PDB file of N, CA, C and O in Angstrom:
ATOM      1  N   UNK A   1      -4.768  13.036 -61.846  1.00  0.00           N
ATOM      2  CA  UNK A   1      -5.603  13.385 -60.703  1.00  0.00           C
ATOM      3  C   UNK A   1      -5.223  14.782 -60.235  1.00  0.00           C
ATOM      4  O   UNK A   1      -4.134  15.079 -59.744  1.00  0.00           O
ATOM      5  N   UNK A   2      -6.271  15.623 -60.447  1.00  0.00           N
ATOM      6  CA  UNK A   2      -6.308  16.864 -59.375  1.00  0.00           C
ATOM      7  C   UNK A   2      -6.352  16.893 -57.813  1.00  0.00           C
ATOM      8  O   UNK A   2      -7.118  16.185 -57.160  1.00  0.00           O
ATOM      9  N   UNK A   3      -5.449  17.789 -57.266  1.00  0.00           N
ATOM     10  CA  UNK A   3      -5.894  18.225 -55.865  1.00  0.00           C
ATOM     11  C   UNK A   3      -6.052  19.469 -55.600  1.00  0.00           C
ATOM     12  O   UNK A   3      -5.614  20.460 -56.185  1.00  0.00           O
ATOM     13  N   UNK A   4      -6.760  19.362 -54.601  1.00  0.00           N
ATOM     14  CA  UNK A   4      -6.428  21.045 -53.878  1.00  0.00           C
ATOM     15  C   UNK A   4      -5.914  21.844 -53.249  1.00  0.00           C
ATOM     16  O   UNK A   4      -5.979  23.066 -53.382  1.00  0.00           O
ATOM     17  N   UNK A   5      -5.115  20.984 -52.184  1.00  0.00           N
ATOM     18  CA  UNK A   5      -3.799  21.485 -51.499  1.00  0.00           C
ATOM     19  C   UNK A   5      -2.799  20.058 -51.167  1.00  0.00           C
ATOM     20  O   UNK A   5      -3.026  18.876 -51.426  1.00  0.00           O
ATOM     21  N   UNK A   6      -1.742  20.641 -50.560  1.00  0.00           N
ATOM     22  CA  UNK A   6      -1.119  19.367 -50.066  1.00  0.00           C
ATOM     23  C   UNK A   6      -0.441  19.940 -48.287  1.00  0.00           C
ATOM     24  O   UNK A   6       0.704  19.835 -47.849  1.00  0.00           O
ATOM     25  N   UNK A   7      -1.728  20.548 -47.600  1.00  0.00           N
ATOM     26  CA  UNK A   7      -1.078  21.081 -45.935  1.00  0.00           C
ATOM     27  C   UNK A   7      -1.227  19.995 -45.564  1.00  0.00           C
ATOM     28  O   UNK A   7      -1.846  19.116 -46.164  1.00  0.00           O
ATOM     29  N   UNK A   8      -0.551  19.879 -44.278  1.00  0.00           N
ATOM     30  CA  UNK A   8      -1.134  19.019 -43.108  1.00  0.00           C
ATOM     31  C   UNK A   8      -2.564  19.601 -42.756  1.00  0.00           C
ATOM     32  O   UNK A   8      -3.191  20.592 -43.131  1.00  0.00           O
ATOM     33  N   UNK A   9      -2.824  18.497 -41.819  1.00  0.00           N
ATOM     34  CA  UNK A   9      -4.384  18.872 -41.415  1.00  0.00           C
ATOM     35  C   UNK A   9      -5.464  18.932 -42.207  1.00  0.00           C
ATOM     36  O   UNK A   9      -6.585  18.781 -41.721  1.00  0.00           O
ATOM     37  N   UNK A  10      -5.220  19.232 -43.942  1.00  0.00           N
ATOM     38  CA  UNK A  10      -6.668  19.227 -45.049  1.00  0.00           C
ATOM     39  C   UNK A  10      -6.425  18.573 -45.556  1.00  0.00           C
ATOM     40  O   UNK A  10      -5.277  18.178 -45.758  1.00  0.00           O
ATOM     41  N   UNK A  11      -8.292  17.813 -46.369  1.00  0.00           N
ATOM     42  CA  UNK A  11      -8.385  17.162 -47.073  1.00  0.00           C
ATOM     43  C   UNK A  11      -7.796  17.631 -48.286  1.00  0.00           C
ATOM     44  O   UNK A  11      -8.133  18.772 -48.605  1.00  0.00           O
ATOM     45  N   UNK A  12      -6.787  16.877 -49.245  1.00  0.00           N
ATOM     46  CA  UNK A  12      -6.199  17.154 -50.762  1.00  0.00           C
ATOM     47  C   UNK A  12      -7.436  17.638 -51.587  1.00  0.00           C
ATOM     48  O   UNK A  12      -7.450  18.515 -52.451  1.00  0.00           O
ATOM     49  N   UNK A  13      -8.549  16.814 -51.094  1.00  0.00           N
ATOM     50  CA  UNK A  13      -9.346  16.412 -52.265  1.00  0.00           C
ATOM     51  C   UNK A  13     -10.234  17.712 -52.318  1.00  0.00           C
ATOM     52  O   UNK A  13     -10.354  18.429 -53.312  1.00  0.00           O
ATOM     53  N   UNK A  14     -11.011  17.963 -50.745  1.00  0.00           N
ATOM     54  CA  UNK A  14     -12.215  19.293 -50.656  1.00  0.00           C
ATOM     55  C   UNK A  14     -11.460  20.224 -49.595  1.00  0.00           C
ATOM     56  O   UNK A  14     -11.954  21.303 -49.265  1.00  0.00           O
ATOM     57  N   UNK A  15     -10.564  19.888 -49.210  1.00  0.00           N
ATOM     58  CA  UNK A  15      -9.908  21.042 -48.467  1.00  0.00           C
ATOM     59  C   UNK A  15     -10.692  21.364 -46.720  1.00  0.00           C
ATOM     60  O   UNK A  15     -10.791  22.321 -45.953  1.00  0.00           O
ATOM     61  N   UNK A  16     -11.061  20.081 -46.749  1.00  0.00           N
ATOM     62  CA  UNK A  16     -11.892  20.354 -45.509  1.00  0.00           C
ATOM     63  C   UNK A  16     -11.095  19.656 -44.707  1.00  0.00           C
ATOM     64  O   UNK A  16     -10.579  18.608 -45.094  1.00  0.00           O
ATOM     65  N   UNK A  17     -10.833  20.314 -43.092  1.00  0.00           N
ATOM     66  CA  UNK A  17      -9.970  20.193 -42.205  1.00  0.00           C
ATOM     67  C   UNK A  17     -11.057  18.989 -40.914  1.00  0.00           C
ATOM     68  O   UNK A  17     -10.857  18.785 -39.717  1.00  0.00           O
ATOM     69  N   UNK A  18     -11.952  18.536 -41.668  1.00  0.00           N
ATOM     70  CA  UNK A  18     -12.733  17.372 -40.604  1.00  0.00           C
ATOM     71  C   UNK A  18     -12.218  16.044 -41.006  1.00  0.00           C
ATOM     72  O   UNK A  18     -13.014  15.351 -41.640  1.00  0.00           O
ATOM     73  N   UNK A  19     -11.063  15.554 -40.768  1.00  0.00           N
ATOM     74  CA  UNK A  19     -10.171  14.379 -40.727  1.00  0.00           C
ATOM     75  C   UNK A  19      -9.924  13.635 -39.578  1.00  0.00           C
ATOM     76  O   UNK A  19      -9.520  14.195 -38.559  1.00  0.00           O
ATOM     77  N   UNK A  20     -10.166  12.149 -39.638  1.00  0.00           N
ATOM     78  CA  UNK A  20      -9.968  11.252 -38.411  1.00  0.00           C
ATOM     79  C   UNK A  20      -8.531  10.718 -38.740  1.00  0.00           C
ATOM     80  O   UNK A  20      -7.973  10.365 -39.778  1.00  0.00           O
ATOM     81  N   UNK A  21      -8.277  10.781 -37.828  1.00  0.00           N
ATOM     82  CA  UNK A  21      -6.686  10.316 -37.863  1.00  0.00           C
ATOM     83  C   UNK A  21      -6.208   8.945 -37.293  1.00  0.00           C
ATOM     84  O   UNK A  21      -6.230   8.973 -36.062  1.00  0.00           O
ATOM     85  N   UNK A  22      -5.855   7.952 -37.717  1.00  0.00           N
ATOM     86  CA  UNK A  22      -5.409   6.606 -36.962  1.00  0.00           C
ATOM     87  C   UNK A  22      -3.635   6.773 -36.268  1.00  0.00           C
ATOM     88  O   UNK A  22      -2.771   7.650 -36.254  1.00  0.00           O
ATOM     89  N   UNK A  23      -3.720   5.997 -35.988  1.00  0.00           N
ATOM     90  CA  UNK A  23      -2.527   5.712 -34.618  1.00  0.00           C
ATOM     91  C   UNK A  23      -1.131   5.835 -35.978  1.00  0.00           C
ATOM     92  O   UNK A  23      -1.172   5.310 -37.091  1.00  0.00           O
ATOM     93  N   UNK A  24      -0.066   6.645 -35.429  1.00  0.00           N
ATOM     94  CA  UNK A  24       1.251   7.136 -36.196  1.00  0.00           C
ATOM     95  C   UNK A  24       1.839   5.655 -36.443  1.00  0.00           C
ATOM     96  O   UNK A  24       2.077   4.891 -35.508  1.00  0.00           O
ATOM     97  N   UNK A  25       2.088   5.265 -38.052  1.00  0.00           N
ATOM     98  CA  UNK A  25       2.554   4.759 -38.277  1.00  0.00           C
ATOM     99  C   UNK A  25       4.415   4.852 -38.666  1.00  0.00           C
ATOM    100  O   UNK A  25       4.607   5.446 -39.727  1.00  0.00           O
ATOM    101  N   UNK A  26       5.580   4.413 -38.041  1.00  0.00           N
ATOM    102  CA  UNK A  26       6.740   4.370 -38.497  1.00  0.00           C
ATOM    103  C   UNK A  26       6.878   3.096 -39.708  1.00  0.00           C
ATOM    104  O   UNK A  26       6.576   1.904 -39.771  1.00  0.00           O
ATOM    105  N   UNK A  27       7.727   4.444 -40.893  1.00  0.00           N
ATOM    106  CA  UNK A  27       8.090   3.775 -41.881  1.00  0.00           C
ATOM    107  C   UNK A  27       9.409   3.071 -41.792  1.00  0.00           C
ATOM    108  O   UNK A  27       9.807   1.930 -42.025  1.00  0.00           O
ATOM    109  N   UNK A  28      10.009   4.354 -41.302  1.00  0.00           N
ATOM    110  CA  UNK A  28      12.001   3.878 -40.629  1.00  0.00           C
ATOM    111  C   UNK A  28      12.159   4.535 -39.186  1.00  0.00           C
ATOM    112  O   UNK A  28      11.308   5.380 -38.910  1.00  0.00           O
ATOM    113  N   UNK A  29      12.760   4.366 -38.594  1.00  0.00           N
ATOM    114  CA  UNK A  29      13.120   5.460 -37.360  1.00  0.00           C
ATOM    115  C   UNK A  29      12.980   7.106 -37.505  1.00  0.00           C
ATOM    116  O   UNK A  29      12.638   7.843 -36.580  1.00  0.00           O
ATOM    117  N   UNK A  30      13.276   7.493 -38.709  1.00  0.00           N
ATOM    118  CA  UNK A  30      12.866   8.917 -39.215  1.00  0.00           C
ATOM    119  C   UNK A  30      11.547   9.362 -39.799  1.00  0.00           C
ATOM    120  O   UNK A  30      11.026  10.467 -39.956  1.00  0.00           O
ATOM    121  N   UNK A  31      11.242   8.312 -40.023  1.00  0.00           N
ATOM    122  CA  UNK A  31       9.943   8.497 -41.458  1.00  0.00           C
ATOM    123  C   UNK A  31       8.784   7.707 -40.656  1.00  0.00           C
ATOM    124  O   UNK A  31       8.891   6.592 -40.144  1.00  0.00           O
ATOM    125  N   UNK A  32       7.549   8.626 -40.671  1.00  0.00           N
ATOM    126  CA  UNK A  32       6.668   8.002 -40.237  1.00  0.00           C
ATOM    127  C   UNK A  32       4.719   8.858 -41.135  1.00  0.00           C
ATOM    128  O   UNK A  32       4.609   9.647 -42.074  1.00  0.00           O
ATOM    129  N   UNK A  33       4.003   8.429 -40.573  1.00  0.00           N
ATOM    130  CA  UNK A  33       2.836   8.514 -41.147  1.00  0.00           C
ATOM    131  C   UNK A  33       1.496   8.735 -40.405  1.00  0.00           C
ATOM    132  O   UNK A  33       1.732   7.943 -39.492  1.00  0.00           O
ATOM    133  N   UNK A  34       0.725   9.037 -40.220  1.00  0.00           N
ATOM    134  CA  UNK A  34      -1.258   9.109 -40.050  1.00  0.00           C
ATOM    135  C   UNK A  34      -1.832   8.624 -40.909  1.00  0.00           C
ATOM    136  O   UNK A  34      -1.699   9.234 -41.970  1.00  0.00           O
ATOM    137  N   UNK A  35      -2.557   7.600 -40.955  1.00  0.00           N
ATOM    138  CA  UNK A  35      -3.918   7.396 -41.847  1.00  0.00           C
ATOM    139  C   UNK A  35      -4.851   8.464 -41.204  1.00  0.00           C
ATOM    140  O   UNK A  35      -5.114   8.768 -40.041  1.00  0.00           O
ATOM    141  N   UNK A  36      -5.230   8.893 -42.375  1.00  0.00           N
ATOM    142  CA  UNK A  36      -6.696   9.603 -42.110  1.00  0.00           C
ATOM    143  C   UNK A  36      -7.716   9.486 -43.219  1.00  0.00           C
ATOM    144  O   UNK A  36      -7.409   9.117 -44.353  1.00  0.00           O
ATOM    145  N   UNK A  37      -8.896   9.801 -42.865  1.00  0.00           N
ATOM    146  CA  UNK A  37     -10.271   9.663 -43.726  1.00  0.00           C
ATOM    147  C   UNK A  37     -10.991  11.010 -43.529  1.00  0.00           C
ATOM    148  O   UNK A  37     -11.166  11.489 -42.409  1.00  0.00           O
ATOM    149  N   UNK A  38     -11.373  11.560 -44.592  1.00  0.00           N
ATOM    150  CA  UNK A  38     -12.030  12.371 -44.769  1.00  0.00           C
ATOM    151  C   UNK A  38     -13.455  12.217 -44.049  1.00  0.00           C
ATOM    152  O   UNK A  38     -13.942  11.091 -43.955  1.00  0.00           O
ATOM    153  N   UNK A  39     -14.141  13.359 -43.531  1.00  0.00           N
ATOM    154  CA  UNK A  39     -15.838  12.802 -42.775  1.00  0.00           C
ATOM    155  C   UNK A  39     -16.628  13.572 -43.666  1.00  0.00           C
ATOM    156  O   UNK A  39     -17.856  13.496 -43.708  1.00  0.00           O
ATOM    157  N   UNK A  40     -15.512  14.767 -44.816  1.00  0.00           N
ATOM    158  CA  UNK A  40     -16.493  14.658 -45.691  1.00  0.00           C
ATOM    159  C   UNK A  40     -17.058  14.172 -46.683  1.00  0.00           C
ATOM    160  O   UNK A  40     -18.248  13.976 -46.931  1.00  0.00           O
ATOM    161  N   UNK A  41     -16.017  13.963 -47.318  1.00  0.00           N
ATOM    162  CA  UNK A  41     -15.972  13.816 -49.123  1.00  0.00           C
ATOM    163  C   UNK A  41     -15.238  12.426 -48.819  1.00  0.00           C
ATOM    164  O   UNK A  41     -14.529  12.144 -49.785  1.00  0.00           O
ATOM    165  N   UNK A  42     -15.158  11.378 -47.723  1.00  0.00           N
ATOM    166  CA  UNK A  42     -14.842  10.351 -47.656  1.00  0.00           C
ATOM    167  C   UNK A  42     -13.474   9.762 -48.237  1.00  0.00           C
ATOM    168  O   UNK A  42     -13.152   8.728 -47.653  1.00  0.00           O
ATOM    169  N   UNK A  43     -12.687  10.117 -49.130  1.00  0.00           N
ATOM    170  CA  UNK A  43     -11.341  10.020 -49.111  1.00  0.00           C
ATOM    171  C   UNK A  43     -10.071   9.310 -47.946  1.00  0.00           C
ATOM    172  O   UNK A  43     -10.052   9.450 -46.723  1.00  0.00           O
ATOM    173  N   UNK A  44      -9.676   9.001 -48.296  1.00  0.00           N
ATOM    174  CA  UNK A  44      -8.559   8.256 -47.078  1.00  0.00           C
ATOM    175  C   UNK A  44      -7.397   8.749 -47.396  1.00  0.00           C
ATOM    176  O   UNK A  44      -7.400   9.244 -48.523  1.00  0.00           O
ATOM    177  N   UNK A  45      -6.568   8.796 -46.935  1.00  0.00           N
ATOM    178  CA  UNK A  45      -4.883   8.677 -47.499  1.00  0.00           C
ATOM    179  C   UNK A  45      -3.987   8.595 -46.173  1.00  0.00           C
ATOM    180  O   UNK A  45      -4.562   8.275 -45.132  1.00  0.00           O
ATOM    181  N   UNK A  46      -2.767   8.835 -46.151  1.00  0.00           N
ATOM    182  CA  UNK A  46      -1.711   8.930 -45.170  1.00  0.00           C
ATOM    183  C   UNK A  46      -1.531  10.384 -45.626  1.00  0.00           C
ATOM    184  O   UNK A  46      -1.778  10.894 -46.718  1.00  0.00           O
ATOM    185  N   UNK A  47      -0.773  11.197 -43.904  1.00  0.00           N
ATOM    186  CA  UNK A  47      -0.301  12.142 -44.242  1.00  0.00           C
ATOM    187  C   UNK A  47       1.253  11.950 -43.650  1.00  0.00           C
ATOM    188  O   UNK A  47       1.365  11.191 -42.687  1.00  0.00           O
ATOM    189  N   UNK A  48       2.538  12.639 -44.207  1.00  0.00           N
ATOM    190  CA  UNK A  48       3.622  11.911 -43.891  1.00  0.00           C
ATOM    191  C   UNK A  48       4.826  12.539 -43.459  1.00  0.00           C
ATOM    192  O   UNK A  48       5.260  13.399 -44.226  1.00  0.00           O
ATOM    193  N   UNK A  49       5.245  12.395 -42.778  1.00  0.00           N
ATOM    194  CA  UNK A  49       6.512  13.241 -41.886  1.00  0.00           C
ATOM    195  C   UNK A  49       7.956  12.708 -41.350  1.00  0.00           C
ATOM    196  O   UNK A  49       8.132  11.631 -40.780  1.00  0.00           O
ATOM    197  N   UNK A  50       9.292  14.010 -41.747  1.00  0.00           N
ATOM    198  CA  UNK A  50      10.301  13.331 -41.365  1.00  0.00           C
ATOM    199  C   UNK A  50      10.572  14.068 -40.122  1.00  0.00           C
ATOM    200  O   UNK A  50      10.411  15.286 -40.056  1.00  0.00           O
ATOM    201  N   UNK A  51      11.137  13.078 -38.754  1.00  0.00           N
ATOM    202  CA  UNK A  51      11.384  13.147 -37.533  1.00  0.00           C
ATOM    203  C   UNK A  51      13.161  13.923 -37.788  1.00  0.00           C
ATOM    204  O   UNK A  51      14.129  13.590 -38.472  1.00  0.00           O
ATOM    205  N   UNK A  52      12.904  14.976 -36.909  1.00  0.00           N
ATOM    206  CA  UNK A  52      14.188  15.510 -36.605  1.00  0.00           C
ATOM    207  C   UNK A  52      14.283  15.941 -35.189  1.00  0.00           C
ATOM    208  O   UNK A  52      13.346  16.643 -34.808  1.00  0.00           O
ATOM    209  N   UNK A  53      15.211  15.673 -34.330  1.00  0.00           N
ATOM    210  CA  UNK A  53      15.637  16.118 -33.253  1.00  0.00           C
ATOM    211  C   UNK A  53      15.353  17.519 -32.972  1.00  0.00           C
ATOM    212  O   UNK A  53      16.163  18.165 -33.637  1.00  0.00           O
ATOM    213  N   UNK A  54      14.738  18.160 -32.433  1.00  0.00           N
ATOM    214  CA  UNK A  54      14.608  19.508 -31.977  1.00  0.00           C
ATOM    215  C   UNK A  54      14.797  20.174 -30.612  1.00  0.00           C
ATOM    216  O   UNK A  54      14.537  21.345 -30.337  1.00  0.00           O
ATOM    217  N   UNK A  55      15.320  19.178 -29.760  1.00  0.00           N
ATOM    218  CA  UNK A  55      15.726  19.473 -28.490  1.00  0.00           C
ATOM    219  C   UNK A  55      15.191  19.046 -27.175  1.00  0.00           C
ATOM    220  O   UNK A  55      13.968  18.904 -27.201  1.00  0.00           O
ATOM    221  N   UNK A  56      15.831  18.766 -25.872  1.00  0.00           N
ATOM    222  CA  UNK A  56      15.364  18.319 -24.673  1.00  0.00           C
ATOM    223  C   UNK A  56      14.500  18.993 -23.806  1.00  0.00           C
ATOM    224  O   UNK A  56      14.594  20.203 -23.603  1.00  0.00           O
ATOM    225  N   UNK A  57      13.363  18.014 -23.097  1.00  0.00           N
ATOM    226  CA  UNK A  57      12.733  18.830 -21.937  1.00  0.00           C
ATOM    227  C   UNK A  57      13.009  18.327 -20.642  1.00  0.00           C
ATOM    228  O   UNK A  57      12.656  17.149 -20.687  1.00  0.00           O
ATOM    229  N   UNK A  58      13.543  18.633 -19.269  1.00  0.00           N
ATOM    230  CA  UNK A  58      14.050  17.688 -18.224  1.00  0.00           C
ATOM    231  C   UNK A  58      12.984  17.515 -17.473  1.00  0.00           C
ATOM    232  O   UNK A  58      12.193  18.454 -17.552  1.00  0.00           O
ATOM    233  N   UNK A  59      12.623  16.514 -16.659  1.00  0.00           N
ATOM    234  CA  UNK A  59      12.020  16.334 -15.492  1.00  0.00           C
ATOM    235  C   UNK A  59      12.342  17.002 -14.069  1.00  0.00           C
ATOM    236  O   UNK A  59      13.365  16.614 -13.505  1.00  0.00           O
ATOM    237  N   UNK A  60      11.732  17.753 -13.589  1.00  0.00           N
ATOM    238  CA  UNK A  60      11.914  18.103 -12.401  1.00  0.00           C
ATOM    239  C   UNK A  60      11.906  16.977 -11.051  1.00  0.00           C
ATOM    240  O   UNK A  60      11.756  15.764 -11.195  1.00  0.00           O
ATOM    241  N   UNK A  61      12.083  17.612  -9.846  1.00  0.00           N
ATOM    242  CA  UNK A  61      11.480  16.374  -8.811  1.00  0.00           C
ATOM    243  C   UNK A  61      10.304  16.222  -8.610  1.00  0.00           C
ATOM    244  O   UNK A  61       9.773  15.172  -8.247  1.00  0.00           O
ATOM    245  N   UNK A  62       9.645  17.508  -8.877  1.00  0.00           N
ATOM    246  CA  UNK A  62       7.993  17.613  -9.066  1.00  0.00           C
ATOM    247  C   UNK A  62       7.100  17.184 -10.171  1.00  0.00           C
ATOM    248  O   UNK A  62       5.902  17.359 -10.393  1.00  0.00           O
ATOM    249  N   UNK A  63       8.086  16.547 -10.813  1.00  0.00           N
ATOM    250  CA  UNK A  63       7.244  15.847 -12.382  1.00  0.00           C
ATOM    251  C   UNK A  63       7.320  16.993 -13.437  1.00  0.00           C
ATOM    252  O   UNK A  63       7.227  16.621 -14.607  1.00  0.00           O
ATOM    253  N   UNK A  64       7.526  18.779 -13.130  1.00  0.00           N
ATOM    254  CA  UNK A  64       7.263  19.678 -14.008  1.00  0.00           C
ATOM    255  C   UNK A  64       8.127  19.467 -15.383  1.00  0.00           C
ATOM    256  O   UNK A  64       9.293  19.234 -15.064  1.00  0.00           O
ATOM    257  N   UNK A  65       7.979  19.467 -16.597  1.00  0.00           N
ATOM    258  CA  UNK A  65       8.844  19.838 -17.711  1.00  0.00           C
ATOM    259  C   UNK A  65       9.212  20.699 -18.002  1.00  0.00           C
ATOM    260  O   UNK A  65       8.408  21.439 -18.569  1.00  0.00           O
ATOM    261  N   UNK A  66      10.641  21.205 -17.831  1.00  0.00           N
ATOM    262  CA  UNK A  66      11.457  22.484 -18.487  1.00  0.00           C
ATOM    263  C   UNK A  66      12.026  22.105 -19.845  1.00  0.00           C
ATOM    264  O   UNK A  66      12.715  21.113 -20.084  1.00  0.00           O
ATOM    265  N   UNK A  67      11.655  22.996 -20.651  1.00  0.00           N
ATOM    266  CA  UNK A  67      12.624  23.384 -21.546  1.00  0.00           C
ATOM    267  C   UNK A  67      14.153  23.630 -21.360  1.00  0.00           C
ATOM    268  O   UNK A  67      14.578  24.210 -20.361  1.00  0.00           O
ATOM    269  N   UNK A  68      14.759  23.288 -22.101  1.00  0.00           N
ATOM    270  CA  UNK A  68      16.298  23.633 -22.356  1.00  0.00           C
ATOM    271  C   UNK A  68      16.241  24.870 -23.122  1.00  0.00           C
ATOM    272  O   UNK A  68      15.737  24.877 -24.245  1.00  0.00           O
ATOM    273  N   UNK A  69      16.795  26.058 -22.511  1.00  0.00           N
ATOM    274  CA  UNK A  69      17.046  27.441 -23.648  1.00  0.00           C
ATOM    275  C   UNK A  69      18.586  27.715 -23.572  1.00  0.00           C
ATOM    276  O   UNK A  69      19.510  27.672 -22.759  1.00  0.00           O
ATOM    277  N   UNK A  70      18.366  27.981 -24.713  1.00  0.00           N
ATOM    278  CA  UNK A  70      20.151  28.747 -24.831  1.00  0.00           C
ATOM    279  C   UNK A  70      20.605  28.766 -23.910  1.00  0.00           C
ATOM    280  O   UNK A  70      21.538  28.118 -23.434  1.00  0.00           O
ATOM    281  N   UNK A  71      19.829  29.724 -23.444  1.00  0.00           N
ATOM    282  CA  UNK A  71      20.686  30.645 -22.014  1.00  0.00           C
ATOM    283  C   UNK A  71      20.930  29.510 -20.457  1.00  0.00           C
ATOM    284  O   UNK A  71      21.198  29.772 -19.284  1.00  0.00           O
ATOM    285  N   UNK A  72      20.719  28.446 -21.067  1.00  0.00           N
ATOM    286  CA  UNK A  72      20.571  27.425 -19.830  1.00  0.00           C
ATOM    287  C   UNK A  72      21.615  26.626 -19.712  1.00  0.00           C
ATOM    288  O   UNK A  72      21.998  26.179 -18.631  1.00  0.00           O
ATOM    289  N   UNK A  73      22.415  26.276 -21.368  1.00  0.00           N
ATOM    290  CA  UNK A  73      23.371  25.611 -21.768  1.00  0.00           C
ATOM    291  C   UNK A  73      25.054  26.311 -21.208  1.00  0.00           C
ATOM    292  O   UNK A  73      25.555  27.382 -21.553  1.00  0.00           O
ATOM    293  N   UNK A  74      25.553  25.388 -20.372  1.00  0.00           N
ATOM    294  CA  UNK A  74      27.224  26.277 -20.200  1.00  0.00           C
ATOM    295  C   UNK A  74      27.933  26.023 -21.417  1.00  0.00           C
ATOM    296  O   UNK A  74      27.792  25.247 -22.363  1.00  0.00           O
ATOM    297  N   UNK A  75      28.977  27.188 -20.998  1.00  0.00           N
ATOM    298  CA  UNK A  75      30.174  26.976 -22.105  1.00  0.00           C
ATOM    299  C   UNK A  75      31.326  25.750 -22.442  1.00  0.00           C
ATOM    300  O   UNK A  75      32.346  25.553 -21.781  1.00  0.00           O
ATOM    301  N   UNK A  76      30.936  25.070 -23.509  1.00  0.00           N
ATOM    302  CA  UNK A  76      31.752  23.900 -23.056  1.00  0.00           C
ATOM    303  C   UNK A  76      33.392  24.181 -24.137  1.00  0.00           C
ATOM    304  O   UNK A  76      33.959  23.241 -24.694  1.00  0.00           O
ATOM    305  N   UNK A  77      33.785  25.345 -24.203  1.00  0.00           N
ATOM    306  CA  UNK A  77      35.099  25.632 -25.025  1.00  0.00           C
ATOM    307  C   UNK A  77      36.091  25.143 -24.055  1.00  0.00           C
ATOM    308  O   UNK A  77      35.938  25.150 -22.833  1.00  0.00           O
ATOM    309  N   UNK A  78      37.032  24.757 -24.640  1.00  0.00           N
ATOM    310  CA  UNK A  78      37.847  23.923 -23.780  1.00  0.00           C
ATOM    311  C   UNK A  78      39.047  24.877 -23.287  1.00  0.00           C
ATOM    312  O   UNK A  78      39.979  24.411 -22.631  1.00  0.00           O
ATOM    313  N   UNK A  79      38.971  26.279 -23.648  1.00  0.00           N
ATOM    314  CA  UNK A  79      39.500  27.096 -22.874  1.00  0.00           C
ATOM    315  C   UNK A  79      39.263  27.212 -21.289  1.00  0.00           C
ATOM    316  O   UNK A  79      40.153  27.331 -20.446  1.00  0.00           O
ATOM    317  N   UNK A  80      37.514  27.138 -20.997  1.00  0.00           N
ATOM    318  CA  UNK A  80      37.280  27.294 -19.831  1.00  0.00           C
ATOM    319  C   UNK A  80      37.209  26.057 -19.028  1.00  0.00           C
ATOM    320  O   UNK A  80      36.945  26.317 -17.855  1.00  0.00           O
ATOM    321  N   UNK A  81      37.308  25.219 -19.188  1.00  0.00           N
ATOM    322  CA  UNK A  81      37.669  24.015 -18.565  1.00  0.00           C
ATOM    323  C   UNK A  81      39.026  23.614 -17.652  1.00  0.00           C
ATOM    324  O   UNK A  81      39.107  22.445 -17.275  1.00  0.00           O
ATOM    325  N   UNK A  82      39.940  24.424 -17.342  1.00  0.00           N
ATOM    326  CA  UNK A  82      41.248  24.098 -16.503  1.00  0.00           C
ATOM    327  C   UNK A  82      40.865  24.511 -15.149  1.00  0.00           C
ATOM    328  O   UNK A  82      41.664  24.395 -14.219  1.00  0.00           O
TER     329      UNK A  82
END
């Protein structure tokens, strides 16, 4: 079997980015999945992804979400700690 690409978001088959997507399936705690169907060329498949930690956002008292940046993190060397 031929394809035509293998991105996220396109069809393998015609390369067309008009895909319905069903509810994320987990394979393991890391590994998980999308069913999708092509609306053109009718095709189905899963598209499939591994989960990695990429970092925290905090809650404010106002509900807002901050990012964590570098520059936000203290020094935790155990020099400066006495």
């Amino acid at each position: 079997m031929k394809v035509r690409s293998n991105i996220n978001g396109v069809c393998p088959m015609c390369n067309s980015t008009n895909l319905d997507y069903g509810a994320l399936e987990f394979e393991t705690d890391m590994l998980s999945y999308y069913p999708w169907r092509c609306n053109d060329c009718h095709t189905q498949g899963e598209e499939w992804y591994v989960m990695s930690f990429s970092g925290h956002n905090l809650i404010d008292e106002e509900g807002n979400s901050i990012e964590i940046e570098e520059d936000m993190i203290e020094n935790t060397d155990s020099e400066g700690d006495e």
